Amino acid sequence: MKKDRISQKRLNFPERLYLAEILRGLWITGKHFFRNFLMHIGRALGVVKKRRGAVTIQYPEECRPIPAGYRARHRLLRREDGSPKCVACMMCPTICPANCIHIRAAESPDPTIEKYPVEFRINLDRCVMCGFCVEACPVDAIRMDTGVVEMSASDREEFVTVLDFLLDSKPAKNPV
Amino acid sequence: MPTLMIDDRKITVEPGTTVMQAADRLGIFIPRFCYHPGLSAVGSCRMCMVEVEKIPKLQTACTTPVVEGMVVHTYTEQVMDARRSVLEFLLINHPLDCPICDKAGECYLQDDYMEYARYTPRYKETRWKKRKVHILGPTIVMDEERCVLCSRCVRFLQEVTGKQRLGIFERGARSVLSTFPGQTLTDPYCGNIVDLCPVGALTDRTFRFQQRVWMLRRGESICPYCARGCNIAVDYNERSDVQINDRRVYRFRPRFNPKVNGHWICDRGRYAYRFIDDARRLREPMLREGKRLVPSGWERTLKRVARRIREVLDTFGPEGMGLILLPSVTIGTARRVRKLFVDDLGLTRIATGPSIDPEADEDSILLRRDRFPNRGGLVAAGFPDGDPGAVTEGVLRGWATGKIKLLYVIGDDLPRFFEETSSFSIPSAGGILILQRSMEGPEDDFARMLLPSAMTAETAGSFVNFEGEEQTFSAVLPPLEEALPDEEILGRLSLLLGLKGEEACRHENSVEEEQG
Ligand code: SF4
Ligand code: SF4
Ligand code: SF4
Ligand code: SF4
Ligand code: FES
C-alpha cells in the first residue's frame, strides 16, 4: 500500500507516557511567564534598560512588520491631477471570486479617459484577500499595499469601503 | 443546383449562393467584418479570404458565387497568413481600448485577433489620432479611431431604411465615418447600426458604460410594442445581491426571424427595455381606502374584487359590468378571460381596445400603427374581429353614463389610448374601476383596485401578429416584486368567484388556507 503523504510522527516511549509532556508544556509557559514578569518589574524599577520587557509582541501597542508583498486592505490610486486612475473597466469585479466589488461607471468629461467610476465599493467582509483584483487591473489602479490588516467593525455596513475612502488610503510606510 | 466541397464537406446549394452563405449553412465559420446576411455584400474588408482550388489567388468568400464542382479550403496556411495580415492592417491605427470599449466581449476584431493574429507589430510610424467622442444622434455616439470602415452602417441606412445619412469621408488612413453635414441620426431604426457595427465604433448612448457584456445574460422574448411582434433578445443582469447591481434589464436586441422581422427591430421597441424596471411599474396590489390607494396583498385585494363582481352581477345582472381587454395580453390570458367573464359570468359588454394609435408611424419596414401585439390572438381566443374602436367607445359610454357599474380593464394601456377616449376619465357615479396592468397611469386616480401584472418579458405565452404568425415565448425574468402574470391573477380570481377552472386548481391550497 502506498504511504499516506501526510503521515503522523510516531511518538516515542517517554512521549507516550504523557505526564512528562504535560510537565514540559507547563515548564515552557511558566518560563516565559516568570521571565516576562521579572523583566517588566526590572523595567519598571529602571534596572532593565536595554532589553525588551517581554519575549512576546505586545499587541496592539506593538505590531509585527508587514512584508512588502502582503495583501492588506485595498486602495485606489490617483492620476497626477488627482482624478481616479481607475477606468471602470470592470476587470476586477469580473475576476473577483467573492463577488464583492461593485462599480458604477459613467462617461468622463475627458474624451481621452472616456470612462470613470462614480461608485466603487469593496465589501471587505466578503473579500477573501486573494489579490486577483490587483492582478486583473490593466492600469494598475488598485493595490493591496496599505498594510492595514486589522479590520473589525460592529456593523456590516462599516466593512463596505467606498470610492473616496479607497482613493484616500495611503500605502504602508515601511514594509519589510 | 451546384454542389461544392468546403473543407472536405459536400453541400448542394441554390445557384447564386455565395461561398460565405454555403459555409455558414455548413457551420464552418469564416471571419468577416463587412459581410452581413441582411445587407448587400461589397467585399471590402478582405477578412473572409478563402482558397479555391484552380484559382491562384485567394478569393473573398462573401462575394464569390458558388459553381459546380468548386473545392474551397478555409483553413490553409495561406488563408491564415491572409487573415493575420488583414488584422495587422486593421489594427495599425486601432487604439488599445478594449478595457473601456463597450464592444469588448462581443467584438469581431478582439475575437479574431486572439484567434488568428497575435503577431509582433511592425508598424513604426506615428498613429493617426481621431475623434473619440463624436455624437452622431440622440442615441448614437461614434469613436472614429475604432472604426474598421466596413461600411455596414452606411449600407444599412441606404438599403434598409432608404435614408442615406452616413458616409465615409477623406481618403486612406484619414478615412472617417460621419454623417453628412448638418444631419443627425434620428431615424426610427438607427439603433440597429450599433448591433451591426462589428467593432466598438458605434455605441449606444443609453447602454454605453452601463455594463460589460459578459455580465449580462440573454433571454428570448417577443417585443410587445406593435402588431409586428418582432423577435428580441433581452439582455439582463440577474445578480440581485444586496451589494451588487440589482436585477435589471439593460438592452433589447433583435433576434433573427425571417418570417417576422428579419434582422432588425425599431428603436421604439429597442428602447422600451427601460419600462421593465421603471419606477412607474406597479409593484403590489392596491385597494382604495378613502382617498388613497393602499397596498393590501393579493388575497385581500382579490377577495374584494371577487366580492364586488358578485354584488354587481347579483344586483344589475351581466349588463352592469363592462370589461376592456387590451390586445397586449397573451392568447392564454385571452382564453381565460373568455372562459371566466363570457362563458361563466355571461358578460356582454366586452371590448378589446381601439386598434389605431393616431400618432404612431407606420412604414413598410417594420412599424405598425396598431400598437398591440396580439390582436390576432384575441380573435383566435373567440373575441369578435369587428371594429374594436367602436365597441370600446360603447363600453366607455356605458361607463360614463353610469349604465356600467363596474369596469374591469386588463392589459397595458399605451400612453395615448385613454386620451382619445376622454369619456374614460369621467368616473361613472359610484362606479367601480378595476385596473389590471403593469404601469402606473393617470387613470389610477379613479381606480378602486389595482392589480399589478407582469410584463411580456416576465411571462410565457404566445402572440399572433397582424400577419397571422403565432409566436410562443417563455418568461425571461421573474415578475417585478409582487406582480403576477395575468393568467395567474385571473386563475386566482376565478377560484375566489367559486368557478374552478382546471388551471385554477393549482392555487387552490394557498387560497383556502387564507380563507380558513
Ligand atoms: S482580493 Fe480577491 S476577493 Fe478581495 S476584492 Fe480582490 S478579487 Fe475580490
Ligand atoms: S480593474 Fe482596475 S481599472 Fe478596472 S475597474 Fe478595477 S480598479 Fe478600475
Ligand atoms: S473595437 Fe474591439 S478591438 Fe477595438 S477597442 Fe473595442 S473591443 Fe477592443
Ligand atoms: S462605424 Fe462600425 S459599422 Fe460603420 S463602417 Fe465603421 S466599423 Fe463599420
Ligand atoms: S466579409 Fe468578405 S470582404 Fe469583408
GROMACS .gro file of N, CA and C in nm, chain B residues 108-216:
model
  327
  284TYR      N    1  -1.566   4.163  -3.303
  284TYR     CA    2  -1.505   4.074  -3.402
  284TYR      C    3  -1.354   4.091  -3.404
  285LEU      N    4  -1.311   4.216  -3.390
  285LEU     CA    5  -1.168   4.242  -3.401
  285LEU      C    6  -1.092   4.177  -3.285
  286GLN      N    7  -1.147   4.192  -3.168
  286GLN     CA    8  -1.085   4.134  -3.049
  286GLN      C    9  -1.080   3.981  -3.062
  287ASP      N   10  -1.194   3.923  -3.099
  287ASP     CA   11  -1.201   3.777  -3.111
  287ASP      C   12  -1.106   3.727  -3.219
  288ASP      N   13  -1.109   3.794  -3.335
  288ASP     CA   14  -1.026   3.748  -3.446
  288ASP      C   15  -0.878   3.764  -3.416
  289TYR      N   16  -0.844   3.870  -3.346
  289TYR     CA   17  -0.702   3.887  -3.312
  289TYR      C   18  -0.655   3.769  -3.228
  290MET      N   19  -0.736   3.733  -3.127
  290MET     CA   20  -0.698   3.622  -3.041
  290MET      C   21  -0.695   3.491  -3.117
  291GLU      N   22  -0.782   3.479  -3.216
  291GLU     CA   23  -0.795   3.353  -3.288
  291GLU      C   24  -0.686   3.338  -3.397
  292TYR      N   25  -0.663   3.446  -3.473
  292TYR     CA   26  -0.579   3.428  -3.591
  292TYR      C   27  -0.452   3.512  -3.595
  293ALA      N   28  -0.442   3.617  -3.514
  293ALA     CA   29  -0.332   3.709  -3.538
  293ALA      C   30  -0.219   3.693  -3.437
  294ARG      N   31  -0.221   3.762  -3.330
  294ARG     CA   32  -0.115   3.757  -3.228
  294ARG      C   33   0.022   3.772  -3.290
  295TYR      N   34   0.035   3.875  -3.372
  295TYR     CA   35   0.163   3.899  -3.440
  295TYR      C   36   0.244   3.998  -3.358
  296THR      N   37   0.369   4.016  -3.397
  296THR     CA   38   0.451   4.122  -3.339
  296THR      C   39   0.437   4.243  -3.431
  297PRO      N   40   0.390   4.355  -3.379
  297PRO     CA   41   0.362   4.466  -3.471
  297PRO      C   42   0.488   4.519  -3.538
  298ARG      N   43   0.475   4.552  -3.665
  298ARG     CA   44   0.590   4.602  -3.740
  298ARG      C   45   0.577   4.751  -3.768
  299TYR      N   46   0.460   4.807  -3.738
  299TYR     CA   47   0.435   4.946  -3.775
  299TYR      C   48   0.509   5.040  -3.681
  300LYS      N   49   0.592   5.127  -3.735
  300LYS     CA   50   0.673   5.215  -3.651
  300LYS      C   51   0.627   5.361  -3.655
  301GLU      N   52   0.553   5.396  -3.760
  301GLU     CA   53   0.516   5.536  -3.779
  301GLU      C   54   0.417   5.582  -3.673
  302THR      N   55   0.399   5.713  -3.667
  302THR     CA   56   0.304   5.769  -3.571
  302THR      C   57   0.162   5.732  -3.614
  303ARG      N   58   0.081   5.701  -3.516
  303ARG     CA   59  -0.055   5.662  -3.547
  303ARG      C   60  -0.145   5.784  -3.562
  304TRP      N   61  -0.248   5.769  -3.642
  304TRP     CA   62  -0.345   5.877  -3.657
  304TRP      C   63  -0.433   5.884  -3.534
  305LYS      N   64  -0.451   6.004  -3.486
  305LYS     CA   65  -0.545   6.022  -3.376
  305LYS      C   66  -0.671   6.084  -3.433
  306LYS      N   67  -0.784   6.024  -3.398
  306LYS     CA   68  -0.911   6.079  -3.447
  306LYS      C   69  -1.002   6.108  -3.330
  307ARG      N   70  -1.120   6.155  -3.364
  307ARG     CA   71  -1.212   6.193  -3.255
  307ARG      C   72  -1.262   6.071  -3.178
  308LYS      N   73  -1.256   6.078  -3.045
  308LYS     CA   74  -1.301   5.965  -2.964
  308LYS      C   75  -1.451   5.969  -2.937
  309VAL      N   76  -1.503   6.089  -2.919
  309VAL     CA   77  -1.645   6.100  -2.886
  309VAL      C   78  -1.710   6.192  -2.988
  310HIS      N   79  -1.770   6.134  -3.088
  310HIS     CA   80  -1.836   6.212  -3.190
  310HIS      C   81  -1.984   6.174  -3.187
  311ILE      N   82  -2.065   6.269  -3.143
  311ILE     CA   83  -2.206   6.237  -3.126
  311ILE      C   84  -2.280   6.246  -3.258
  312LEU      N   85  -2.335   6.133  -3.301
  312LEU     CA   86  -2.399   6.129  -3.432
  312LEU      C   87  -2.550   6.152  -3.424
  313GLY      N   88  -2.606   6.134  -3.308
  313GLY     CA   89  -2.750   6.150  -3.295
  313GLY      C   90  -2.790   6.133  -3.151
  314PRO      N   91  -2.918   6.145  -3.123
  314PRO     CA   92  -2.959   6.137  -2.983
  314PRO      C   93  -2.923   6.005  -2.914
  315THR      N   94  -2.910   5.899  -2.990
  315THR     CA   95  -2.881   5.771  -2.925
  315THR      C   96  -2.747   5.712  -2.965
  316ILE      N   97  -2.679   5.770  -3.062
  316ILE     CA   98  -2.559   5.704  -3.115
  316ILE      C   99  -2.436   5.792  -3.098
  317VAL      N  100  -2.329   5.731  -3.051
  317VAL     CA  101  -2.203   5.804  -3.042
  317VAL      C  102  -2.096   5.724  -3.115
  318MET      N  103  -2.005   5.798  -3.178
  318MET     CA  104  -1.906   5.736  -3.266
  318MET      C  105  -1.766   5.755  -3.210
  319ASP      N  106  -1.685   5.649  -3.216
  319ASP     CA  107  -1.544   5.662  -3.185
  319ASP      C  108  -1.470   5.637  -3.316
  320GLU      N  109  -1.416   5.743  -3.372
  320GLU     CA  110  -1.360   5.731  -3.508
  320GLU      C  111  -1.236   5.643  -3.512
  321GLU      N  112  -1.165   5.636  -3.403
  321GLU     CA  113  -1.042   5.556  -3.404
  321GLU      C  114  -1.068   5.407  -3.414
  322ARG      N  115  -1.185   5.364  -3.367
  322ARG     CA  116  -1.210   5.219  -3.363
  322ARG      C  117  -1.273   5.166  -3.491
  323CYS      N  118  -1.320   5.254  -3.577
  323CYS     CA  119  -1.393   5.212  -3.697
  323CYS      C  120  -1.302   5.134  -3.792
  324VAL      N  121  -1.351   5.023  -3.846
  324VAL     CA  122  -1.272   4.948  -3.944
  324VAL      C  123  -1.323   4.973  -4.085
  325LEU      N  124  -1.407   5.073  -4.103
  325LEU     CA  125  -1.454   5.118  -4.234
  325LEU      C  126  -1.519   5.006  -4.315
  326CYS      N  127  -1.596   4.924  -4.248
  326CYS     CA  128  -1.658   4.813  -4.317
  326CYS      C  129  -1.781   4.857  -4.394
  327SER      N  130  -1.833   4.975  -4.364
  327SER     CA  131  -1.949   5.036  -4.429
  327SER      C  132  -2.081   4.962  -4.404
  328ARG      N  133  -2.085   4.875  -4.305
  328ARG     CA  134  -2.212   4.810  -4.273
  328ARG      C  135  -2.319   4.913  -4.236
  329CYS      N  136  -2.278   5.010  -4.153
  329CYS     CA  137  -2.376   5.109  -4.107
  329CYS      C  138  -2.425   5.195  -4.222
  330VAL      N  139  -2.334   5.229  -4.314
  330VAL     CA  140  -2.371   5.309  -4.429
  330VAL      C  141  -2.472   5.232  -4.514
  331ARG      N  142  -2.441   5.105  -4.538
  331ARG     CA  143  -2.530   5.023  -4.621
  331ARG      C  144  -2.664   4.999  -4.554
  332PHE      N  145  -2.662   4.987  -4.422
  332PHE     CA  146  -2.790   4.964  -4.354
  332PHE      C  147  -2.885   5.080  -4.379
  333LEU      N  148  -2.836   5.201  -4.360
  333LEU     CA  149  -2.925   5.316  -4.377
  333LEU      C  150  -2.967   5.330  -4.523
  334GLN      N  151  -2.876   5.298  -4.612
  334GLN     CA  152  -2.907   5.310  -4.754
  334GLN      C  153  -3.007   5.204  -4.799
  335GLU      N  154  -2.983   5.080  -4.758
  335GLU     CA  155  -3.059   4.969  -4.815
  335GLU      C  156  -3.184   4.935  -4.734
  336VAL      N  157  -3.178   4.950  -4.604
  336VAL     CA  158  -3.293   4.908  -4.524
  336VAL      C  159  -3.388   5.023  -4.498
  337THR      N  160  -3.337   5.135  -4.450
  337THR     CA  161  -3.428   5.246  -4.423
  337THR      C  162  -3.442   5.338  -4.545
  338GLY      N  163  -3.351   5.327  -4.639
  338GLY     CA  164  -3.360   5.409  -4.759
  338GLY      C  165  -3.321   5.553  -4.738
  339LYS      N  166  -3.264   5.583  -4.623
  339LYS     CA  167  -3.224   5.722  -4.599
  339LYS      C  168  -3.075   5.727  -4.580
  340GLN      N  169  -3.004   5.780  -4.676
  340GLN     CA  170  -2.860   5.785  -4.662
  340GLN      C  171  -2.820   5.902  -4.574
  341ARG      N  172  -2.774   5.869  -4.456
  341ARG     CA  173  -2.734   5.975  -4.364
  341ARG      C  174  -2.585   5.968  -4.335
  342LEU      N  175  -2.526   5.850  -4.358
  342LEU     CA  176  -2.386   5.829  -4.322
  342LEU      C  177  -2.302   5.810  -4.447
  343GLY      N  178  -2.177   5.848  -4.436
  343GLY     CA  179  -2.085   5.824  -4.546
  343GLY      C  180  -1.944   5.814  -4.491
  344ILE      N  181  -1.852   5.764  -4.577
  344ILE     CA  182  -1.713   5.758  -4.535
  344ILE      C  183  -1.641   5.871  -4.606
  345PHE      N  184  -1.578   5.957  -4.528
  345PHE     CA  185  -1.517   6.077  -4.583
  345PHE      C  186  -1.365   6.069  -4.570
  346GLU      N  187  -1.297   6.154  -4.644
  346GLU     CA  188  -1.150   6.157  -4.650
  346GLU      C  189  -1.098   6.028  -4.716
  347ARG      N  190  -0.966   6.019  -4.729
  347ARG     CA  191  -0.909   5.907  -4.801
  347ARG      C  192  -0.799   5.839  -4.720
  348GLY      N  193  -0.771   5.716  -4.756
  348GLY     CA  194  -0.660   5.642  -4.698
  348GLY      C  195  -0.670   5.633  -4.546
  349ALA      N  196  -0.557   5.652  -4.479
  349ALA     CA  197  -0.553   5.637  -4.334
  349ALA      C  198  -0.636   5.743  -4.264
  350ARG      N  199  -0.673   5.849  -4.339
  350ARG     CA  200  -0.751   5.955  -4.277
  350ARG      C  201  -0.902   5.930  -4.285
  351SER      N  202  -0.943   5.824  -4.351
  351SER     CA  203  -1.087   5.800  -4.369
  351SER      C  204  -1.161   5.797  -4.236
  352VAL      N  205  -1.273   5.865  -4.233
  352VAL     CA  206  -1.359   5.855  -4.116
  352VAL      C  207  -1.503   5.839  -4.160
  353LEU      N  208  -1.578   5.773  -4.073
  353LEU     CA  209  -1.719   5.761  -4.098
  353LEU      C  210  -1.788   5.878  -4.029
  354SER      N  211  -1.884   5.939  -4.097
  354SER     CA  212  -1.953   6.051  -4.036
  354SER      C  213  -2.090   6.071  -4.101
  355THR      N  214  -2.170   6.154  -4.038
  355THR     CA  215  -2.297   6.188  -4.101
  355THR      C  216  -2.270   6.295  -4.206
  356PHE      N  217  -2.359   6.307  -4.303
  356PHE     CA  218  -2.346   6.415  -4.399
  356PHE      C  219  -2.363   6.547  -4.325
  357PRO      N  220  -2.298   6.653  -4.373
  357PRO     CA  221  -2.301   6.778  -4.299
  357PRO      C  222  -2.441   6.822  -4.263
  358GLY      N  223  -2.457   6.860  -4.139
  358GLY     CA  224  -2.586   6.913  -4.094
  358GLY      C  225  -2.690   6.807  -4.064
  359GLN      N  226  -2.653   6.679  -4.073
  359GLN     CA  227  -2.753   6.576  -4.046
  359GLN      C  228  -2.722   6.502  -3.917
  360THR      N  229  -2.827   6.456  -3.852
  360THR     CA  230  -2.807   6.372  -3.734
  360THR      C  231  -2.885   6.244  -3.754
  361LEU      N  232  -2.846   6.142  -3.681
  361LEU     CA  233  -2.913   6.013  -3.693
  361LEU      C  234  -3.037   6.012  -3.605
  362THR      N  235  -3.152   6.032  -3.666
  362THR     CA  236  -3.274   6.030  -3.586
  362THR      C  237  -3.374   5.929  -3.641
  363ASP      N  238  -3.334   5.848  -3.736
  363ASP     CA  239  -3.426   5.751  -3.795
  363ASP      C  240  -3.479   5.656  -3.690
  364PRO      N  241  -3.602   5.607  -3.709
  364PRO     CA  242  -3.657   5.516  -3.608
  364PRO      C  243  -3.592   5.378  -3.607
  365TYR      N  244  -3.490   5.355  -3.691
  365TYR     CA  245  -3.425   5.224  -3.693
  365TYR      C  246  -3.276   5.232  -3.662
  366CYS      N  247  -3.227   5.352  -3.631
  366CYS     CA  248  -3.081   5.365  -3.631
  366CYS      C  249  -3.014   5.289  -3.516
  367GLY      N  250  -3.091   5.247  -3.416
  367GLY     CA  251  -3.030   5.165  -3.311
  367GLY      C  252  -2.966   5.039  -3.367
  368ASN      N  253  -3.015   4.990  -3.479
  368ASN     CA  254  -2.961   4.868  -3.537
  368ASN      C  255  -2.814   4.879  -3.577
  369ILE      N  256  -2.769   5.001  -3.610
  369ILE     CA  257  -2.630   5.010  -3.656
  369ILE      C  258  -2.532   4.985  -3.542
  370VAL      N  259  -2.580   4.998  -3.419
  370VAL     CA  260  -2.492   4.967  -3.306
  370VAL      C  261  -2.469   4.816  -3.299
  371ASP      N  262  -2.576   4.740  -3.320
  371ASP     CA  263  -2.561   4.594  -3.321
  371ASP      C  264  -2.478   4.550  -3.441
  372LEU      N  265  -2.500   4.621  -3.553
  372LEU     CA  266  -2.433   4.584  -3.677
  372LEU      C  267  -2.284   4.607  -3.675
  373CYS      N  268  -2.243   4.715  -3.613
  373CYS     CA  269  -2.102   4.754  -3.615
  373CYS      C  270  -2.019   4.640  -3.554
  374PRO      N  271  -1.926   4.584  -3.630
  374PRO     CA  272  -1.853   4.467  -3.579
  374PRO      C  273  -1.753   4.502  -3.470
  375VAL      N  274  -1.725   4.631  -3.456
  375VAL     CA  275  -1.632   4.677  -3.353
  375VAL      C  276  -1.703   4.781  -3.266
  376GLY      N  277  -1.630   4.842  -3.176
  376GLY     CA  278  -1.693   4.937  -3.085
  376GLY      C  279  -1.693   5.080  -3.134
  377ALA      N  280  -1.703   5.098  -3.265
  377ALA     CA  281  -1.700   5.235  -3.318
  377ALA      C  282  -1.832   5.308  -3.293
  378LEU      N  283  -1.941   5.237  -3.309
  378LEU     CA  284  -2.072   5.297  -3.284
  378LEU      C  285  -2.124   5.238  -3.154
  379THR      N  286  -2.155   5.323  -3.060
  379THR     CA  287  -2.211   5.271  -2.934
  379THR      C  288  -2.338   5.345  -2.900
  380ASP      N  289  -2.416   5.280  -2.817
  380ASP     CA  290  -2.548   5.330  -2.782
  380ASP      C  291  -2.535   5.418  -2.658
  381ARG      N  292  -2.583   5.538  -2.669
  381ARG     CA  293  -2.561   5.630  -2.557
  381ARG      C  294  -2.637   5.590  -2.431
  382THR      N  295  -2.743   5.511  -2.446
  382THR     CA  296  -2.815   5.471  -2.326
  382THR      C  297  -2.752   5.348  -2.261
  383PHE      N  298  -2.683   5.268  -2.340
  383PHE     CA  299  -2.624   5.145  -2.285
  383PHE      C  300  -2.477   5.166  -2.248
  384ARG      N  301  -2.414   5.258  -2.317
  384ARG     CA  302  -2.271   5.286  -2.301
  384ARG      C  303  -2.228   5.289  -2.155
  385PHE      N  304  -2.132   5.211  -2.123
  385PHE     CA  305  -2.068   5.207  -1.991
  385PHE      C  306  -2.158   5.154  -1.879
  386GLN      N  307  -2.276   5.109  -1.912
  386GLN     CA  308  -2.364   5.060  -1.805
  386GLN      C  309  -2.318   4.924  -1.755
  387GLN      N  310  -2.279   4.838  -1.845
  387GLN     CA  311  -2.243   4.700  -1.810
  387GLN      C  312  -2.140   4.651  -1.909
  388ARG      N  313  -2.058   4.557  -1.866
  388ARG     CA  314  -1.976   4.486  -1.963
  388ARG      C  315  -2.063   4.371  -2.014
  389VAL      N  316  -2.050   4.341  -2.142
  389VAL     CA  317  -2.146   4.246  -2.199
  389VAL      C  318  -2.138   4.107  -2.137
  390TRP      N  319  -2.021   4.071  -2.086
  390TRP     CA  320  -2.013   3.935  -2.030
  390TRP      C  321  -2.083   3.922  -1.896
  391MET      N  322  -2.127   4.034  -1.842
  391MET     CA  323  -2.200   4.025  -1.715
  391MET      C  324  -2.349   4.006  -1.741
  392LEU      N  325  -2.390   4.014  -1.866
  392LEU     CA  326  -2.532   4.007  -1.896
  392LEU      C  327  -2.571   3.866  -1.934
   0.00000   0.00000   0.00000
